[in-house]
């Protein structure tokens, strides 16, 4: 009898051990958003005193929140959290809707209304990601602009009150990346806040002085100790999946983003938005 009970408890313990990583990866970690703080200045440039730049990418809003995580209500809470941190500038490096069309039901205009509540005295800026182009790139840009979000597709604009330029590079994976065109209007030597969706554009963009950020990879969503990201979408090297990336004496920060794609799983790679200050 004791032997049978022992075997039963062993099976229960084994089942719990197997279930725990699944519960963590599919239920807990995808919803456990980190609000990270990173340095804005570097050895290459000194940011204007007190300037705070929030970066939030890969929202992947959906009506299927059990599968894609980011419902309208969840996105609204994240918007409130970012606003409460009082950023001077907000950068949105693409992928605002999940899926690629009618499969997610949430409209582009509903998404834009939620993100349009983001507030920053120096402006809210965006580029389009691959999912945005799959849905309808021009319509997405128009909807965001209608809510005060300036979409910079291979374009730049001077930050109000500062000699700093915000630059948006188009998405590489959908054939919209034109780094030279994006930077064409920036005066030589001017400081820049450069955002792109797909980090591969960093490999071909000219040298700049300032912050460079990207999204798209979700950090691989699953990152194993000693191995890193299992899968990185697009043409960027697997080593460019997440965090500070060094390349030819330059640096770029790749954010893990807020949502998920393909599978609703994250392991050792929390969703995040980042405040550079």
mmCIF file of C-alpha atoms in Angstrom:
data_model
loop_
_atom_site.group_PDB
_atom_site.id
_atom_site.type_symbol
_atom_site.label_atom_id
_atom_site.label_comp_id
_atom_site.label_asym_id
_atom_site.label_seq_id
_atom_site.Cartn_x
_atom_site.Cartn_y
_atom_site.Cartn_z
ATOM 1 C CA UNK A 1 0.000 0.000 0.000
ATOM 2 C CA UNK A 2 2.765 2.414 0.943
ATOM 3 C CA UNK A 3 4.610 1.487 -2.220
ATOM 4 C CA UNK A 4 1.532 2.266 -4.356
ATOM 5 C CA UNK A 5 1.060 5.632 -2.611
ATOM 6 C CA UNK A 6 4.740 6.401 -3.145
ATOM 7 C CA UNK A 7 4.478 5.672 -6.858
ATOM 8 C CA UNK A 8 1.345 7.803 -7.091
ATOM 9 C CA UNK A 9 3.018 10.786 -5.426
ATOM 10 C CA UNK A 10 6.048 10.323 -7.659
ATOM 11 C CA UNK A 11 3.809 10.505 -10.721
ATOM 12 C CA UNK A 12 2.057 13.603 -9.348
ATOM 13 C CA UNK A 13 5.408 15.253 -8.634
ATOM 14 C CA UNK A 14 6.672 14.414 -12.123
ATOM 15 C CA UNK A 15 3.503 15.827 -13.675
ATOM 16 C CA UNK A 16 3.868 19.055 -11.699
ATOM 17 C CA UNK A 17 7.503 19.381 -12.745
ATOM 18 C CA UNK A 18 6.495 19.002 -16.372
ATOM 19 C CA UNK A 19 3.530 21.372 -16.056
ATOM 20 C CA UNK A 20 5.389 24.156 -14.245
ATOM 21 C CA UNK A 21 7.507 25.345 -17.230
ATOM 22 C CA UNK A 22 4.435 25.255 -19.487
ATOM 23 C CA UNK A 23 2.375 27.323 -17.030
ATOM 24 C CA UNK A 24 5.231 29.776 -16.659
ATOM 25 C CA UNK A 25 5.956 30.071 -20.393
ATOM 26 C CA UNK A 26 2.375 30.186 -21.675
ATOM 27 C CA UNK A 27 0.494 31.866 -18.815
ATOM 28 C CA UNK A 28 2.752 33.907 -16.546
ATOM 29 C CA UNK A 29 5.797 35.291 -18.361
ATOM 30 C CA UNK A 30 4.018 36.558 -21.518
ATOM 31 C CA UNK A 31 1.921 38.793 -19.250
ATOM 32 C CA UNK A 32 4.734 39.846 -16.873
ATOM 33 C CA UNK A 33 5.795 43.133 -18.458
ATOM 34 C CA UNK A 34 9.067 44.724 -17.390
ATOM 35 C CA UNK A 35 9.486 48.511 -17.302
ATOM 36 C CA UNK A 36 13.227 48.751 -17.923
ATOM 37 C CA UNK A 37 15.456 51.801 -17.532
ATOM 38 C CA UNK A 38 18.504 52.187 -19.795
ATOM 39 C CA UNK A 39 21.045 54.998 -20.291
ATOM 40 C CA UNK A 40 20.262 57.482 -23.053
ATOM 41 C CA UNK A 41 23.713 59.070 -23.238
ATOM 42 C CA UNK A 42 26.798 57.087 -24.245
ATOM 43 C CA UNK A 43 30.509 57.604 -24.886
ATOM 44 C CA UNK A 44 29.554 58.896 -28.357
ATOM 45 C CA UNK A 45 27.077 61.585 -27.340
ATOM 46 C CA UNK A 46 25.546 63.395 -24.400
ATOM 47 C CA UNK A 47 21.769 63.614 -24.454
ATOM 48 C CA UNK A 48 20.014 66.860 -23.482
ATOM 49 C CA UNK A 49 19.790 67.094 -19.705
ATOM 50 C CA UNK A 50 16.726 65.360 -18.292
ATOM 51 C CA UNK A 51 15.478 64.001 -21.619
ATOM 52 C CA UNK A 52 13.443 60.785 -21.225
ATOM 53 C CA UNK A 53 12.660 58.604 -24.231
ATOM 54 C CA UNK A 54 10.193 55.717 -23.909
ATOM 55 C CA UNK A 55 10.303 52.864 -26.440
ATOM 56 C CA UNK A 56 7.431 50.394 -26.797
ATOM 57 C CA UNK A 57 7.296 48.016 -29.763
ATOM 58 C CA UNK A 58 5.503 44.904 -30.968
ATOM 59 C CA UNK A 59 2.162 45.544 -29.276
ATOM 60 C CA UNK A 60 0.314 43.005 -31.470
ATOM 61 C CA UNK A 61 -3.155 44.105 -30.373
ATOM 62 C CA UNK A 62 -5.882 41.544 -30.914
ATOM 63 C CA UNK A 63 -9.364 40.418 -29.966
ATOM 64 C CA UNK A 64 -7.947 36.918 -29.298
ATOM 65 C CA UNK A 65 -6.176 37.858 -26.087
ATOM 66 C CA UNK A 66 -6.025 34.288 -24.776
ATOM 67 C CA UNK A 67 -3.797 33.490 -27.751
ATOM 68 C CA UNK A 68 -2.134 36.797 -28.682
ATOM 69 C CA UNK A 69 -2.035 38.328 -25.174
ATOM 70 C CA UNK A 70 -2.518 42.066 -25.895
ATOM 71 C CA UNK A 71 -6.188 42.947 -25.676
ATOM 72 C CA UNK A 72 -7.448 46.520 -25.975
ATOM 73 C CA UNK A 73 -7.856 46.649 -22.188
ATOM 74 C CA UNK A 74 -4.324 45.385 -21.591
ATOM 75 C CA UNK A 75 -2.892 47.867 -24.094
ATOM 76 C CA UNK A 76 -4.792 50.684 -22.371
ATOM 77 C CA UNK A 77 -3.211 49.743 -19.042
ATOM 78 C CA UNK A 78 0.244 49.768 -20.644
ATOM 79 C CA UNK A 79 -0.460 53.188 -22.145
ATOM 80 C CA UNK A 80 -1.413 54.460 -18.681
ATOM 81 C CA UNK A 81 1.787 53.003 -17.224
ATOM 82 C CA UNK A 82 3.974 54.650 -19.851
ATOM 83 C CA UNK A 83 2.183 57.980 -19.460
ATOM 84 C CA UNK A 84 2.618 57.818 -15.683
ATOM 85 C CA UNK A 85 6.403 57.640 -16.202
ATOM 86 C CA UNK A 86 6.182 61.043 -17.953
ATOM 87 C CA UNK A 87 8.420 60.487 -20.986
ATOM 88 C CA UNK A 88 9.406 63.500 -23.060
ATOM 89 C CA UNK A 89 9.392 61.425 -26.249
ATOM 90 C CA UNK A 90 7.732 58.112 -27.145
ATOM 91 C CA UNK A 91 9.084 55.900 -29.945
ATOM 92 C CA UNK A 92 6.900 53.100 -31.333
ATOM 93 C CA UNK A 93 8.960 50.782 -33.578
ATOM 94 C CA UNK A 94 6.107 48.958 -35.272
ATOM 95 C CA UNK A 95 3.857 45.875 -35.274
ATOM 96 C CA UNK A 96 0.770 47.368 -33.712
ATOM 97 C CA UNK A 97 -1.703 44.639 -34.684
ATOM 98 C CA UNK A 98 -1.393 40.876 -34.443
ATOM 99 C CA UNK A 99 -1.932 38.566 -37.395
ATOM 100 C CA UNK A 100 -2.018 39.660 -41.001
ATOM 101 C CA UNK A 101 -5.609 40.545 -41.834
ATOM 102 C CA UNK A 102 -9.169 39.645 -40.903
ATOM 103 C CA UNK A 103 -8.050 36.776 -38.673
ATOM 104 C CA UNK A 104 -7.653 39.080 -35.655
ATOM 105 C CA UNK A 105 -10.878 41.128 -36.115
ATOM 106 C CA UNK A 106 -9.603 44.245 -34.253
ATOM 107 C CA UNK A 107 -9.627 47.170 -36.653
ATOM 108 C CA UNK A 108 -6.692 49.445 -37.403
ATOM 109 C CA UNK A 109 -8.723 52.404 -36.195
ATOM 110 C CA UNK A 110 -9.507 50.755 -32.836
ATOM 111 C CA UNK A 111 -5.802 50.067 -32.342
ATOM 112 C CA UNK A 112 -4.865 53.644 -33.199
ATOM 113 C CA UNK A 113 -7.440 55.019 -30.755
ATOM 114 C CA UNK A 114 -5.816 53.102 -27.900
ATOM 115 C CA UNK A 115 -2.220 54.035 -28.727
ATOM 116 C CA UNK A 116 -3.314 57.567 -29.513
ATOM 117 C CA UNK A 117 -3.720 58.100 -25.773
ATOM 118 C CA UNK A 118 0.075 58.029 -25.369
ATOM 119 C CA UNK A 119 1.225 61.476 -24.259
ATOM 120 C CA UNK A 120 4.662 63.087 -24.480
ATOM 121 C CA UNK A 121 5.421 66.829 -24.701
ATOM 122 C CA UNK A 122 8.078 66.316 -27.385
ATOM 123 C CA UNK A 123 5.888 63.996 -29.429
ATOM 124 C CA UNK A 124 4.972 60.368 -30.137
ATOM 125 C CA UNK A 125 6.632 58.863 -33.223
ATOM 126 C CA UNK A 126 6.256 55.547 -35.033
ATOM 127 C CA UNK A 127 7.462 53.365 -37.870
ATOM 128 C CA UNK A 128 5.507 50.536 -39.458
ATOM 129 C CA UNK A 129 6.390 46.877 -38.900
ATOM 130 C CA UNK A 130 5.832 43.860 -41.120
ATOM 131 C CA UNK A 131 2.444 43.082 -39.548
ATOM 132 C CA UNK A 132 1.326 46.666 -40.170
ATOM 133 C CA UNK A 133 2.165 46.334 -43.861
ATOM 134 C CA UNK A 134 0.413 42.948 -44.003
ATOM 135 C CA UNK A 135 -2.740 44.550 -42.622
ATOM 136 C CA UNK A 136 -2.584 47.820 -44.589
ATOM 137 C CA UNK A 137 0.438 50.088 -44.242
ATOM 138 C CA UNK A 138 -1.017 53.353 -45.588
ATOM 139 C CA UNK A 139 -4.235 52.911 -43.622
ATOM 140 C CA UNK A 140 -2.260 52.209 -40.443
ATOM 141 C CA UNK A 141 -0.117 55.304 -40.930
ATOM 142 C CA UNK A 142 -3.203 57.415 -41.563
ATOM 143 C CA UNK A 143 -5.000 56.082 -38.478
ATOM 144 C CA UNK A 144 -2.016 56.716 -36.216
ATOM 145 C CA UNK A 145 -1.551 60.217 -37.626
ATOM 146 C CA UNK A 146 -5.223 60.974 -36.962
ATOM 147 C CA UNK A 147 -4.486 60.408 -33.271
ATOM 148 C CA UNK A 148 -1.393 62.601 -33.171
ATOM 149 C CA UNK A 149 1.255 59.918 -33.690
ATOM 150 C CA UNK A 150 3.795 61.024 -36.289
ATOM 151 C CA UNK A 151 4.740 58.147 -38.589
ATOM 152 C CA UNK A 152 8.284 58.452 -39.956
ATOM 153 C CA UNK A 153 8.726 56.052 -42.854
ATOM 154 C CA UNK A 154 12.280 56.665 -44.068
ATOM 155 C CA UNK A 155 11.983 60.223 -42.821
ATOM 156 C CA UNK A 156 13.242 62.490 -40.048
ATOM 157 C CA UNK A 157 12.040 65.445 -38.010
ATOM 158 C CA UNK A 158 13.723 67.754 -35.527
ATOM 159 C CA UNK A 159 12.711 67.227 -31.916
ATOM 160 C CA UNK A 160 10.943 70.377 -30.667
ATOM 161 C CA UNK A 161 13.210 72.503 -28.514
ATOM 162 C CA UNK A 162 16.333 70.377 -29.057
ATOM 163 C CA UNK A 163 19.055 69.991 -31.654
ATOM 164 C CA UNK A 164 18.138 66.304 -31.865
ATOM 165 C CA UNK A 165 16.482 64.584 -34.820
ATOM 166 C CA UNK A 166 14.023 61.687 -34.675
ATOM 167 C CA UNK A 167 14.605 59.278 -37.567
ATOM 168 C CA UNK A 168 12.389 56.409 -38.718
ATOM 169 C CA UNK A 169 13.734 53.671 -41.004
ATOM 170 C CA UNK A 170 11.236 51.484 -42.877
ATOM 171 C CA UNK A 171 10.828 47.767 -42.270
ATOM 172 C CA UNK A 172 13.498 45.614 -43.912
ATOM 173 C CA UNK A 173 11.564 42.349 -43.992
ATOM 174 C CA UNK A 174 8.826 43.842 -46.197
ATOM 175 C CA UNK A 175 11.224 45.752 -48.455
ATOM 176 C CA UNK A 176 10.661 49.256 -47.066
ATOM 177 C CA UNK A 177 14.071 49.931 -45.493
ATOM 178 C CA UNK A 178 15.868 52.979 -46.924
ATOM 179 C CA UNK A 179 18.388 54.168 -44.297
ATOM 180 C CA UNK A 180 20.066 56.739 -46.561
ATOM 181 C CA UNK A 181 16.727 58.318 -47.415
ATOM 182 C CA UNK A 182 15.682 58.298 -43.763
ATOM 183 C CA UNK A 183 18.801 60.212 -42.723
ATOM 184 C CA UNK A 184 19.013 62.492 -45.759
ATOM 185 C CA UNK A 185 17.386 65.438 -43.990
ATOM 186 C CA UNK A 186 19.545 65.249 -40.844
ATOM 187 C CA UNK A 187 22.299 67.904 -40.696
ATOM 188 C CA UNK A 188 25.844 66.449 -40.617
ATOM 189 C CA UNK A 189 26.944 65.634 -37.079
ATOM 190 C CA UNK A 190 23.503 66.214 -35.547
ATOM 191 C CA UNK A 191 22.377 63.959 -32.707
ATOM 192 C CA UNK A 192 19.654 61.464 -33.576
ATOM 193 C CA UNK A 193 17.063 59.159 -32.076
ATOM 194 C CA UNK A 194 16.853 56.426 -34.728
ATOM 195 C CA UNK A 195 14.141 53.772 -34.671
ATOM 196 C CA UNK A 196 13.500 50.874 -37.017
ATOM 197 C CA UNK A 197 11.343 47.793 -36.842
ATOM 198 C CA UNK A 198 13.662 45.094 -38.181
ATOM 199 C CA UNK A 199 17.135 45.400 -36.615
ATOM 200 C CA UNK A 200 18.836 44.258 -39.826
ATOM 201 C CA UNK A 201 18.674 47.845 -41.116
ATOM 202 C CA UNK A 202 21.359 48.662 -38.551
ATOM 203 C CA UNK A 203 23.853 46.697 -40.659
ATOM 204 C CA UNK A 204 23.490 49.052 -43.621
ATOM 205 C CA UNK A 205 22.659 52.425 -42.064
ATOM 206 C CA UNK A 206 25.260 55.218 -41.940
ATOM 207 C CA UNK A 207 27.010 56.001 -38.665
ATOM 208 C CA UNK A 208 24.966 58.270 -36.421
ATOM 209 C CA UNK A 209 25.474 60.006 -33.088
ATOM 210 C CA UNK A 210 22.757 59.162 -30.611
ATOM 211 C CA UNK A 211 20.326 56.375 -29.751
ATOM 212 C CA UNK A 212 19.370 53.545 -32.133
ATOM 213 C CA UNK A 213 16.479 51.201 -31.265
ATOM 214 C CA UNK A 214 14.718 48.294 -32.994
ATOM 215 C CA UNK A 215 12.114 45.642 -32.224
ATOM 216 C CA UNK A 216 10.651 42.796 -34.381
ATOM 217 C CA UNK A 217 12.557 39.880 -32.786
ATOM 218 C CA UNK A 218 10.650 39.653 -29.461
ATOM 219 C CA UNK A 219 14.039 38.528 -28.121
ATOM 220 C CA UNK A 220 13.205 35.202 -29.747
ATOM 221 C CA UNK A 221 10.383 34.846 -27.168
ATOM 222 C CA UNK A 222 12.252 31.794 -25.856
ATOM 223 C CA UNK A 223 15.841 32.329 -24.719
ATOM 224 C CA UNK A 224 17.730 29.387 -23.269
ATOM 225 C CA UNK A 225 20.684 29.940 -20.900
ATOM 226 C CA UNK A 226 23.915 29.439 -22.776
ATOM 227 C CA UNK A 227 22.159 29.309 -26.158
ATOM 228 C CA UNK A 228 20.152 32.515 -26.338
ATOM 229 C CA UNK A 229 17.215 32.985 -28.704
ATOM 230 C CA UNK A 230 16.117 29.827 -30.465
ATOM 231 C CA UNK A 231 14.585 31.674 -33.426
ATOM 232 C CA UNK A 232 15.098 35.214 -34.711
ATOM 233 C CA UNK A 233 12.813 36.361 -37.539
ATOM 234 C CA UNK A 234 14.260 38.265 -40.479
ATOM 235 C CA UNK A 235 17.824 38.580 -41.712
ATOM 236 C CA UNK A 236 19.462 39.852 -38.526
ATOM 237 C CA UNK A 237 22.002 37.534 -36.846
ATOM 238 C CA UNK A 238 20.723 35.463 -33.931
ATOM 239 C CA UNK A 239 23.062 37.444 -31.665
ATOM 240 C CA UNK A 240 20.974 40.534 -32.434
ATOM 241 C CA UNK A 241 17.863 39.110 -30.801
ATOM 242 C CA UNK A 242 17.791 41.289 -27.710
ATOM 243 C CA UNK A 243 19.458 44.036 -25.705
ATOM 244 C CA UNK A 244 22.474 46.184 -26.524
ATOM 245 C CA UNK A 245 24.036 45.127 -29.822
ATOM 246 C CA UNK A 246 27.551 46.208 -30.821
ATOM 247 C CA UNK A 247 28.428 46.406 -34.517
ATOM 248 C CA UNK A 248 31.440 48.149 -36.086
ATOM 249 C CA UNK A 249 31.932 50.425 -33.112
ATOM 250 C CA UNK A 250 28.250 51.374 -32.890
ATOM 251 C CA UNK A 251 25.440 50.363 -30.528
ATOM 252 C CA UNK A 252 21.766 49.558 -30.940
ATOM 253 C CA UNK A 253 19.150 48.445 -28.426
ATOM 254 C CA UNK A 254 16.747 45.712 -29.569
ATOM 255 C CA UNK A 255 13.669 45.528 -27.354
ATOM 256 C CA UNK A 256 11.835 42.292 -26.594
ATOM 257 C CA UNK A 257 8.533 44.071 -27.261
ATOM 258 C CA UNK A 258 5.178 43.739 -25.547
ATOM 259 C CA UNK A 259 3.269 41.049 -27.427
ATOM 260 C CA UNK A 260 3.813 37.645 -28.980
ATOM 261 C CA UNK A 261 3.720 36.112 -32.434
ATOM 262 C CA UNK A 262 3.093 32.577 -33.752
ATOM 263 C CA UNK A 263 2.769 31.014 -30.266
ATOM 264 C CA UNK A 264 1.677 32.742 -27.029
ATOM 265 C CA UNK A 265 4.870 31.756 -25.236
ATOM 266 C CA UNK A 266 7.794 33.495 -23.571
ATOM 267 C CA UNK A 267 10.548 31.869 -21.566
ATOM 268 C CA UNK A 268 13.461 33.758 -20.033
ATOM 269 C CA UNK A 269 12.448 36.721 -22.221
ATOM 270 C CA UNK A 270 9.919 38.987 -20.539
ATOM 271 C CA UNK A 271 7.909 41.489 -22.546
ATOM 272 C CA UNK A 272 9.031 45.044 -21.905
ATOM 273 C CA UNK A 273 8.861 48.705 -22.598
ATOM 274 C CA UNK A 274 12.009 50.741 -22.008
ATOM 275 C CA UNK A 275 12.720 54.208 -20.672
ATOM 276 C CA UNK A 276 16.013 55.695 -21.850
ATOM 277 C CA UNK A 277 17.085 58.524 -19.599
#
